[in-house]
mmCIF file of C-alpha atoms in Angstrom:
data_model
loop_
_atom_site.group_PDB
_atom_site.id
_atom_site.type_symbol
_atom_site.label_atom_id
_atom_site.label_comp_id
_atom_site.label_asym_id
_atom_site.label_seq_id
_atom_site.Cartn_x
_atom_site.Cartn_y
_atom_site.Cartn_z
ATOM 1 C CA UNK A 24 -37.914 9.931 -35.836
ATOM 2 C CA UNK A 25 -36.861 6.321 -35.564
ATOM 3 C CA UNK A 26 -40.586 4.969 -36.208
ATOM 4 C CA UNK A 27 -41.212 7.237 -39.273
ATOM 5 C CA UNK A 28 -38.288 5.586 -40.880
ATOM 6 C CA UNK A 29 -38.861 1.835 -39.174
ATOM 7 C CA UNK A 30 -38.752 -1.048 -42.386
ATOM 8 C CA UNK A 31 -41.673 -2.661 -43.571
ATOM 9 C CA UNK A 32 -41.277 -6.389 -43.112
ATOM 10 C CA UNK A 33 -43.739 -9.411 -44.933
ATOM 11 C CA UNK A 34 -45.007 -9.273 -41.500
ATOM 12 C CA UNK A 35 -46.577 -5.866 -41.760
ATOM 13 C CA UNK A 36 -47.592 -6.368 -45.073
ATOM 14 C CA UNK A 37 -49.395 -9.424 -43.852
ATOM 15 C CA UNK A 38 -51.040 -8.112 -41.095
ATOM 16 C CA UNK A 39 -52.666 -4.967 -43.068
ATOM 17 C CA UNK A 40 -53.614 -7.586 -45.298
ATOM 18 C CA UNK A 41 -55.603 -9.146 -43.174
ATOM 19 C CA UNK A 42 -57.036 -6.035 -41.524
ATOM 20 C CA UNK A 43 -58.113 -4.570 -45.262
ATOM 21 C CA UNK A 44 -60.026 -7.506 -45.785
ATOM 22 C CA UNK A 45 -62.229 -7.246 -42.492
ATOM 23 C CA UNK A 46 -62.195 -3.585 -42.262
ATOM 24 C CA UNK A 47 -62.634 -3.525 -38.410
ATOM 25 C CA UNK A 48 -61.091 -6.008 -35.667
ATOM 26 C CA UNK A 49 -61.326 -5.995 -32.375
ATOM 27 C CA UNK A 50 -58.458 -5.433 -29.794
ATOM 28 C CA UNK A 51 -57.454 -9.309 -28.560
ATOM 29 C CA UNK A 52 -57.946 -10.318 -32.621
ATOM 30 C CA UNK A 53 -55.642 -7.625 -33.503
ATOM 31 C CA UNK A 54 -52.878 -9.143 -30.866
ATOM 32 C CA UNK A 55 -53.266 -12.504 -32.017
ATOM 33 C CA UNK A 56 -52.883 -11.151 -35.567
ATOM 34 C CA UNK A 57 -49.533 -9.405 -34.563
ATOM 35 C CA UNK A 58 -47.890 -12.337 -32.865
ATOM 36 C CA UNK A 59 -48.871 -14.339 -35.810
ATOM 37 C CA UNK A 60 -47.941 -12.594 -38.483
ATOM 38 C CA UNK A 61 -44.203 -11.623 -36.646
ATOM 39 C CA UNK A 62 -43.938 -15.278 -36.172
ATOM 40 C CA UNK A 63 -44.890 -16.780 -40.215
ATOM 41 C CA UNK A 64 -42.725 -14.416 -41.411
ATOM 42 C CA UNK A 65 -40.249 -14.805 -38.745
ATOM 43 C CA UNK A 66 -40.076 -10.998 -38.134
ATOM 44 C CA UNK A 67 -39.034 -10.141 -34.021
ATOM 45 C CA UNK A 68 -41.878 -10.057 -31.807
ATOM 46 C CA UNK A 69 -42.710 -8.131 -28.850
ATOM 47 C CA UNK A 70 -46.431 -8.469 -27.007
ATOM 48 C CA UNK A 71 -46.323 -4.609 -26.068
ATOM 49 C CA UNK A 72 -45.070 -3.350 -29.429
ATOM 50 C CA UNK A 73 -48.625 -3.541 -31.281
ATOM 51 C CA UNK A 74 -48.636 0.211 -31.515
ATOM 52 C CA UNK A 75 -45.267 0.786 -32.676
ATOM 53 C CA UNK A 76 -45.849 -2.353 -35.370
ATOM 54 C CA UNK A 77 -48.960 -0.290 -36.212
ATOM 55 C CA UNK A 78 -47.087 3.419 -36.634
ATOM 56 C CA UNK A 79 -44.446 1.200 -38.701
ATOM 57 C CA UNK A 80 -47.369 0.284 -41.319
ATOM 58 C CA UNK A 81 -48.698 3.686 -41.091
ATOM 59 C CA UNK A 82 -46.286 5.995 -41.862
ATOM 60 C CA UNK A 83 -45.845 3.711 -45.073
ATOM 61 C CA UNK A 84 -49.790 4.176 -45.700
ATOM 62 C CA UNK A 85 -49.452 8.195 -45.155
ATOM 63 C CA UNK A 86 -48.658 8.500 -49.073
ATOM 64 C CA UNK A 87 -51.869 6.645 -49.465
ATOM 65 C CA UNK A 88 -53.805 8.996 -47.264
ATOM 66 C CA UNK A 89 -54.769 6.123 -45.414
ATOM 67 C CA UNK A 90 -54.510 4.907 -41.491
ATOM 68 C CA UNK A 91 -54.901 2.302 -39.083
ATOM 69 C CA UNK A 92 -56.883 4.097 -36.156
ATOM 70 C CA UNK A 93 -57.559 2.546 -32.569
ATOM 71 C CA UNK A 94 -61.668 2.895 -31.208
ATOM 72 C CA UNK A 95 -63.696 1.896 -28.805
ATOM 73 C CA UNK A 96 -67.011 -0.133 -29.032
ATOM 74 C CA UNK A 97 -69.553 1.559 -26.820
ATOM 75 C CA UNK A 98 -71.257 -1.605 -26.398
ATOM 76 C CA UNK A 99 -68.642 -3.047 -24.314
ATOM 77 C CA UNK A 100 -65.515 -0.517 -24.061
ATOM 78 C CA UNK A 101 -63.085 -2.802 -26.051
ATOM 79 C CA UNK A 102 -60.856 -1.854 -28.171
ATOM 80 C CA UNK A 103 -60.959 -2.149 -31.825
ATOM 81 C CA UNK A 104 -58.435 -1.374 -35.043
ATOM 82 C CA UNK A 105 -59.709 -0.018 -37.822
ATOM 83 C CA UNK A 106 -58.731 0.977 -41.528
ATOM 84 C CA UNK A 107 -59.720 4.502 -42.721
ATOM 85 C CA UNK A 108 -58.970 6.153 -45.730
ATOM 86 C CA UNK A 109 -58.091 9.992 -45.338
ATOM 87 C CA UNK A 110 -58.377 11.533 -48.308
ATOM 88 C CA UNK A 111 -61.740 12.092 -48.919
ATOM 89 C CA UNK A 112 -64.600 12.367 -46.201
ATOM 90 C CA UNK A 113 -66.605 9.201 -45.556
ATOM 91 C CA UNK A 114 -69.730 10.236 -46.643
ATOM 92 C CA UNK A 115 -67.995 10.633 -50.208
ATOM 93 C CA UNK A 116 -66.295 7.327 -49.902
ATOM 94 C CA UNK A 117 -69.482 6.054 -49.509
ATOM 95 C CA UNK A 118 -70.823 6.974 -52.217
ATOM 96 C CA UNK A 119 -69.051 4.835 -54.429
ATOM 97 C CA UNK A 120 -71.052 2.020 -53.019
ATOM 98 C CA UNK A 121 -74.268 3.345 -52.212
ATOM 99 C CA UNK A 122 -77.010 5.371 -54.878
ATOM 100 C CA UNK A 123 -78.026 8.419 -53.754
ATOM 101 C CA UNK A 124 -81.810 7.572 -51.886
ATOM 102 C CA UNK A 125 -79.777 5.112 -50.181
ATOM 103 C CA UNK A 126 -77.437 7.535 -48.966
ATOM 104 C CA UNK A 127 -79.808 9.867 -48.017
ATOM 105 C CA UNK A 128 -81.129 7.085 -46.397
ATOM 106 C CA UNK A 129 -77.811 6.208 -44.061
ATOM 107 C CA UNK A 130 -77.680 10.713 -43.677
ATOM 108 C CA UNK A 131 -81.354 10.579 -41.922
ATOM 109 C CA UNK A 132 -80.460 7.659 -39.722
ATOM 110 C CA UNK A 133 -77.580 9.269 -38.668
ATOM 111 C CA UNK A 134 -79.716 12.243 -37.508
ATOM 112 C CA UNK A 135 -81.728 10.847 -35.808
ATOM 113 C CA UNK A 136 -79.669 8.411 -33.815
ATOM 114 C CA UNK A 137 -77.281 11.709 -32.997
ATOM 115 C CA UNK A 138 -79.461 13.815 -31.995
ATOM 116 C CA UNK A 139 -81.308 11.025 -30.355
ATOM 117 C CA UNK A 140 -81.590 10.705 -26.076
ATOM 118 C CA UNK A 141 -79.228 7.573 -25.916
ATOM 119 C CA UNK A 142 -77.511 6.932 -29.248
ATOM 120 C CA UNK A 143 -80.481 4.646 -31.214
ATOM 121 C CA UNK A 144 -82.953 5.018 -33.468
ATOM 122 C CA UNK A 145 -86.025 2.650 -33.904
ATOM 123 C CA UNK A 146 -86.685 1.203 -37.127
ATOM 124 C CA UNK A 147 -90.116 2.303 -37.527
ATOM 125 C CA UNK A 148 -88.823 6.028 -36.991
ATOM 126 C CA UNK A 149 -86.175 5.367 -40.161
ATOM 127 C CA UNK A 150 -88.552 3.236 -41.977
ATOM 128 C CA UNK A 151 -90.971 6.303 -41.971
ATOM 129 C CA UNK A 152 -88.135 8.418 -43.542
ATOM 130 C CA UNK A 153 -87.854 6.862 -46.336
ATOM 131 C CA UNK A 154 -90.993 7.478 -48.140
ATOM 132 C CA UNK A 155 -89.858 11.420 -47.224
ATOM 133 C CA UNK A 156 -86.847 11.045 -49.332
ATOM 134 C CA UNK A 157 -86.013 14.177 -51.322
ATOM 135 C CA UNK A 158 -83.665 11.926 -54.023
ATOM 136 C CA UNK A 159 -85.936 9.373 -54.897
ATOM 137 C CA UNK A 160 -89.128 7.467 -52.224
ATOM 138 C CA UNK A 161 -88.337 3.956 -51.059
ATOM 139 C CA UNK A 162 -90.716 1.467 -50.383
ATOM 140 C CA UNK A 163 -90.585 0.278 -46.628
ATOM 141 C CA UNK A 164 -89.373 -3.430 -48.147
ATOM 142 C CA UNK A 165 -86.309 -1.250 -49.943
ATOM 143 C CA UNK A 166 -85.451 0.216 -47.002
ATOM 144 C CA UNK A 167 -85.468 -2.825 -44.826
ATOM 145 C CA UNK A 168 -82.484 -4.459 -47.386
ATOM 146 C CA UNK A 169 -80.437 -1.352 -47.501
ATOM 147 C CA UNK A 170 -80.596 -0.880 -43.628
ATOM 148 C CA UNK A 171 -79.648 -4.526 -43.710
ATOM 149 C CA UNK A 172 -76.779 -3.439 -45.819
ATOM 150 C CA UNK A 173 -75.804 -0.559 -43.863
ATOM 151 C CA UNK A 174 -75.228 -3.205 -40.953
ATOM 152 C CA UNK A 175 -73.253 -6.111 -43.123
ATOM 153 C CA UNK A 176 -71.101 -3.007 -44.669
ATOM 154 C CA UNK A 177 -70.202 -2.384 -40.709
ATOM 155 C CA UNK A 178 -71.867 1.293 -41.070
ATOM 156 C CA UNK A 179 -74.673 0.524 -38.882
ATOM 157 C CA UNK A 180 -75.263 -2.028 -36.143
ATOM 158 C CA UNK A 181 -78.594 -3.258 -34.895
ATOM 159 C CA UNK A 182 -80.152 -4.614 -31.695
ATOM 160 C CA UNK A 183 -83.860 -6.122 -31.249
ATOM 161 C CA UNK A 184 -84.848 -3.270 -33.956
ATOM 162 C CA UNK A 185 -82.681 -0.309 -32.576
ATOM 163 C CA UNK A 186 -80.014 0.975 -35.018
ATOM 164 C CA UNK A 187 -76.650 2.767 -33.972
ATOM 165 C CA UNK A 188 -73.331 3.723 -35.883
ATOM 166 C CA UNK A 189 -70.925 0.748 -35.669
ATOM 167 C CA UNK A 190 -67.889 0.832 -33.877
ATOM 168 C CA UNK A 191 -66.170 1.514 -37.404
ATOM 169 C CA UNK A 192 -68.382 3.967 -38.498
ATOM 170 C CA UNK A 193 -67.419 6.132 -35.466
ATOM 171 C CA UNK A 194 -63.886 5.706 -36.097
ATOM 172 C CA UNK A 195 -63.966 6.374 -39.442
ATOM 173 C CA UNK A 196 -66.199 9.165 -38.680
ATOM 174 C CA UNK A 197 -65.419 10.982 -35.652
ATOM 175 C CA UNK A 198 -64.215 14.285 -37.393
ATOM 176 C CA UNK A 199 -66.997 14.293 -39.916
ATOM 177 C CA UNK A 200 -69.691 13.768 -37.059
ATOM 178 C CA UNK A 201 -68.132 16.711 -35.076
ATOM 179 C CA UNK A 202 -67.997 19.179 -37.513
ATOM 180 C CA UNK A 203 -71.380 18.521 -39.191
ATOM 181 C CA UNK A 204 -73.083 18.372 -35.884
ATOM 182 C CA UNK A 205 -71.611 20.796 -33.428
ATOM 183 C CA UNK A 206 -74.708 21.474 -32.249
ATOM 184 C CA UNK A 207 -75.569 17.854 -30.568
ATOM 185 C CA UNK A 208 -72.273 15.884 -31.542
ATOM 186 C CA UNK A 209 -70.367 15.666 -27.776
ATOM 187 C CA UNK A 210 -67.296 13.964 -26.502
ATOM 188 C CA UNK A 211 -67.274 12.132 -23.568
ATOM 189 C CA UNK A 212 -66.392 13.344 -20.158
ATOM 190 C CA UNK A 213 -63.744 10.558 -19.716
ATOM 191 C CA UNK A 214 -62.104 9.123 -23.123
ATOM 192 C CA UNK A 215 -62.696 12.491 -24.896
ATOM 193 C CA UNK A 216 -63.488 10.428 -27.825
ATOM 194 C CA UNK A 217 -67.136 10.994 -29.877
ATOM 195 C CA UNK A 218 -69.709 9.567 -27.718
ATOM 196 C CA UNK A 219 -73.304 8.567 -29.374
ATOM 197 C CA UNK A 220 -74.523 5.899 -26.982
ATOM 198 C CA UNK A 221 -74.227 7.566 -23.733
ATOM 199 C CA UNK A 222 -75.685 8.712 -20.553
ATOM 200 C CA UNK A 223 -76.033 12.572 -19.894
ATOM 201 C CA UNK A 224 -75.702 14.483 -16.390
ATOM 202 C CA UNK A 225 -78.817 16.293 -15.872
ATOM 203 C CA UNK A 226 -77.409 19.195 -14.003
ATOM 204 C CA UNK A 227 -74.679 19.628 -16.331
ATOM 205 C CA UNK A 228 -74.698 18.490 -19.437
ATOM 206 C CA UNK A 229 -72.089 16.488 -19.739
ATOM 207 C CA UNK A 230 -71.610 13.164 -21.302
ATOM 208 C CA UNK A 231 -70.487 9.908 -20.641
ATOM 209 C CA UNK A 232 -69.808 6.464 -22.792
ATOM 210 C CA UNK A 233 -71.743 3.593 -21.032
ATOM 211 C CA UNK A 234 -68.308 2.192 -20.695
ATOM 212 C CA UNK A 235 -66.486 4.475 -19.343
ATOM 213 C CA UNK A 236 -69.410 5.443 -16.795
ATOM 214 C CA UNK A 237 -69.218 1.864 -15.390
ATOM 215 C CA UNK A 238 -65.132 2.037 -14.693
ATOM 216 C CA UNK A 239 -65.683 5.635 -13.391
ATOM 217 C CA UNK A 240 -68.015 4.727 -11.274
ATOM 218 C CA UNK A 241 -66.978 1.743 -10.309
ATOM 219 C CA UNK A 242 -64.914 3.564 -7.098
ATOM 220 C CA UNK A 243 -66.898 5.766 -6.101
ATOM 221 C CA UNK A 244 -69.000 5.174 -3.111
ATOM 222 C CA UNK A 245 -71.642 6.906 -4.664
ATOM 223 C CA UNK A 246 -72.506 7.772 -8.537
ATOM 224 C CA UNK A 247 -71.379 11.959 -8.894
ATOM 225 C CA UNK A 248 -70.948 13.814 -11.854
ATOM 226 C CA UNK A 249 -67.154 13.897 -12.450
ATOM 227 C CA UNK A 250 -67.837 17.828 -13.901
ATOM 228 C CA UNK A 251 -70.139 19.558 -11.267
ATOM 229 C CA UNK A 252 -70.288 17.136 -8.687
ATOM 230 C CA UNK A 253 -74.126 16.294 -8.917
ATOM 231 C CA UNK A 254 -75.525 13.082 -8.208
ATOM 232 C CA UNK A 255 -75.846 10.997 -11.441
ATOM 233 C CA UNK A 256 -79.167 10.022 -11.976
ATOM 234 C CA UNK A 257 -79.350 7.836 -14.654
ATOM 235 C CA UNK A 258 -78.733 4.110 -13.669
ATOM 236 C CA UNK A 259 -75.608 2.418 -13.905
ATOM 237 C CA UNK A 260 -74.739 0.097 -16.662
#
C-alpha cells in the first residue's frame, strides 16, 4: 500500500498543525491550507491530491489513535475536516474538560435535539433541565455560560435560541450517536452519513439532510420520496 508507507514532509506536519489548533475547518479553508503549506515548505503540490495528503498524515496518526475525518455541515452541505481522537469515546474525552452537571448537561441536550422533530432544541426546554440534574442542580444563569461553552468548544451550535450538535460534534460523534440511540439515531437517505437536522418522509420514514434534499430534488419535476415513491410533503429548503 503505497499511501500507508507515503513520507511525512514539514508540509504535513504543518498542515495538522494548523488543523489541531482549530479543531474543525471547513472544505475551501482546508484547500487553501494544502496548497500553502506544500508551497512554504516547498513540498510537490497537486489541487486534487487533498485526500491522499490527508491519508499520508493519517496513517502516521494511526499509532496515536487519532484521524483526520471529512463531514458535512447540515446547515449548508459543505464540507468540513476535522480532528478526532479514537481511542476513547467522546463523551469520555470530554470529560476531561467538563465537571460532571455540566456533562450531564451537554447528555440531556443531546436527547432532546435527537430525538427532536428537526434536529434543535429550544433553550428554554434545556434551560428547564438543568434544575432536574441528577449530579448536581444548576441555576438557569450556570447553564446559560456552559451552553455558551458547549458552542465556543464547537460541541454545540446555536441559532436565534435553537441549539444543535456542531458540524464537529457529529463527526466526532457519529458512531457514538448510533449506537447509543438506535432507536431514533437515522442516516440519511442520500449521504448515508448521521443525519440530525433533517426532513422525514411521512409515508415512509425515511430521512433526509436539508442539503442533500435540495440537490435531490433539485431534478425532479416534482418532490417524491426517493424510497417509496410518495410525494414529499415537507417544503423544500
Amino acid at each position: 500500500d503505497v499511501a500507508m508507507a507515503a513520507q511525512m514532509t514539514d508540509a504535513h506536519r504543518r498542515f495538522l498543525q494548523v488543523l489541531m489548533s482549530h479543531g474543525i475547518m471547513e472544505g475551501s479553508e482546508t484547500r487553501k491550507l494544502h496548497r500553502r503549506c506544500c508551497e512554504i515548505d516547498k513540498v510537490y503540490y497537486a489541487h486534487d491530491k487533498l485526500d491522499d495528503f490527508i491519508s499520508t498524515i493519517n496513517s502516521h496518526l494511526q499509532p496515536l489513535f487519532m484521524q483526520i475525518r471529512k463531514g458535512m455541515s447540515e446547515e449548508d452541505g459543505k464540507a468540513h475536516y476535522a480532528l478526532v481522537n479514537l481511542a476513547e469515546t467522546e463523551i469520555t474525552k470530554m470529560a476531561s474538560d467538563y465537571t460532571e452537571n455540566e456533562l450531564e448537561l451537554f447528555r440531556k441536550t443531546m436527547d432532546l435535539i435527537i430525538s427532536s422533530e428537526n434536529g434543535f432544541a429550544s433553550s428554554t426546554d434545556i434551560l428547564n433541565l438543568a434544575d432536574q440534574l441528577k449530579t448536581k442542580k444548576m441555576k438557569k444563569k450556570e447553564a446559560e455560560q456552559v451552553l455558551k461553552v458547549f458552542v465556543e468548544d464547537k460541541w454545540l451550535s446555536e441559532r436565534n435560541g435553537e441549539y444543535t450538535l456542531h458540524t464537529r460534534c457529529i463527526i466526532e460523534m457519529e458512531q457514538y450517536i448510533l449506537s447509543n440511540y438506535p432507536d431514533v439515531a437515522r442516516k440519511c437517505n442520500i449521504c448515508h452519513s448521521l443525519a440530525i437536522q433533517s426532513q422525514v418522509c411521512e409515508s415512509c420514514g425515511i430521512v433526509m439532510h436539508l442539503p442533500c434534499v435540495r440537490k435531490y430534488f433539485r431534478a425532479q419535476t416534482e418532490p417524491r420520496c426517493p424510497q417509496c415513491n410518495d410525494f414529499w410533503s415537507c417544503d423544500i429548503p
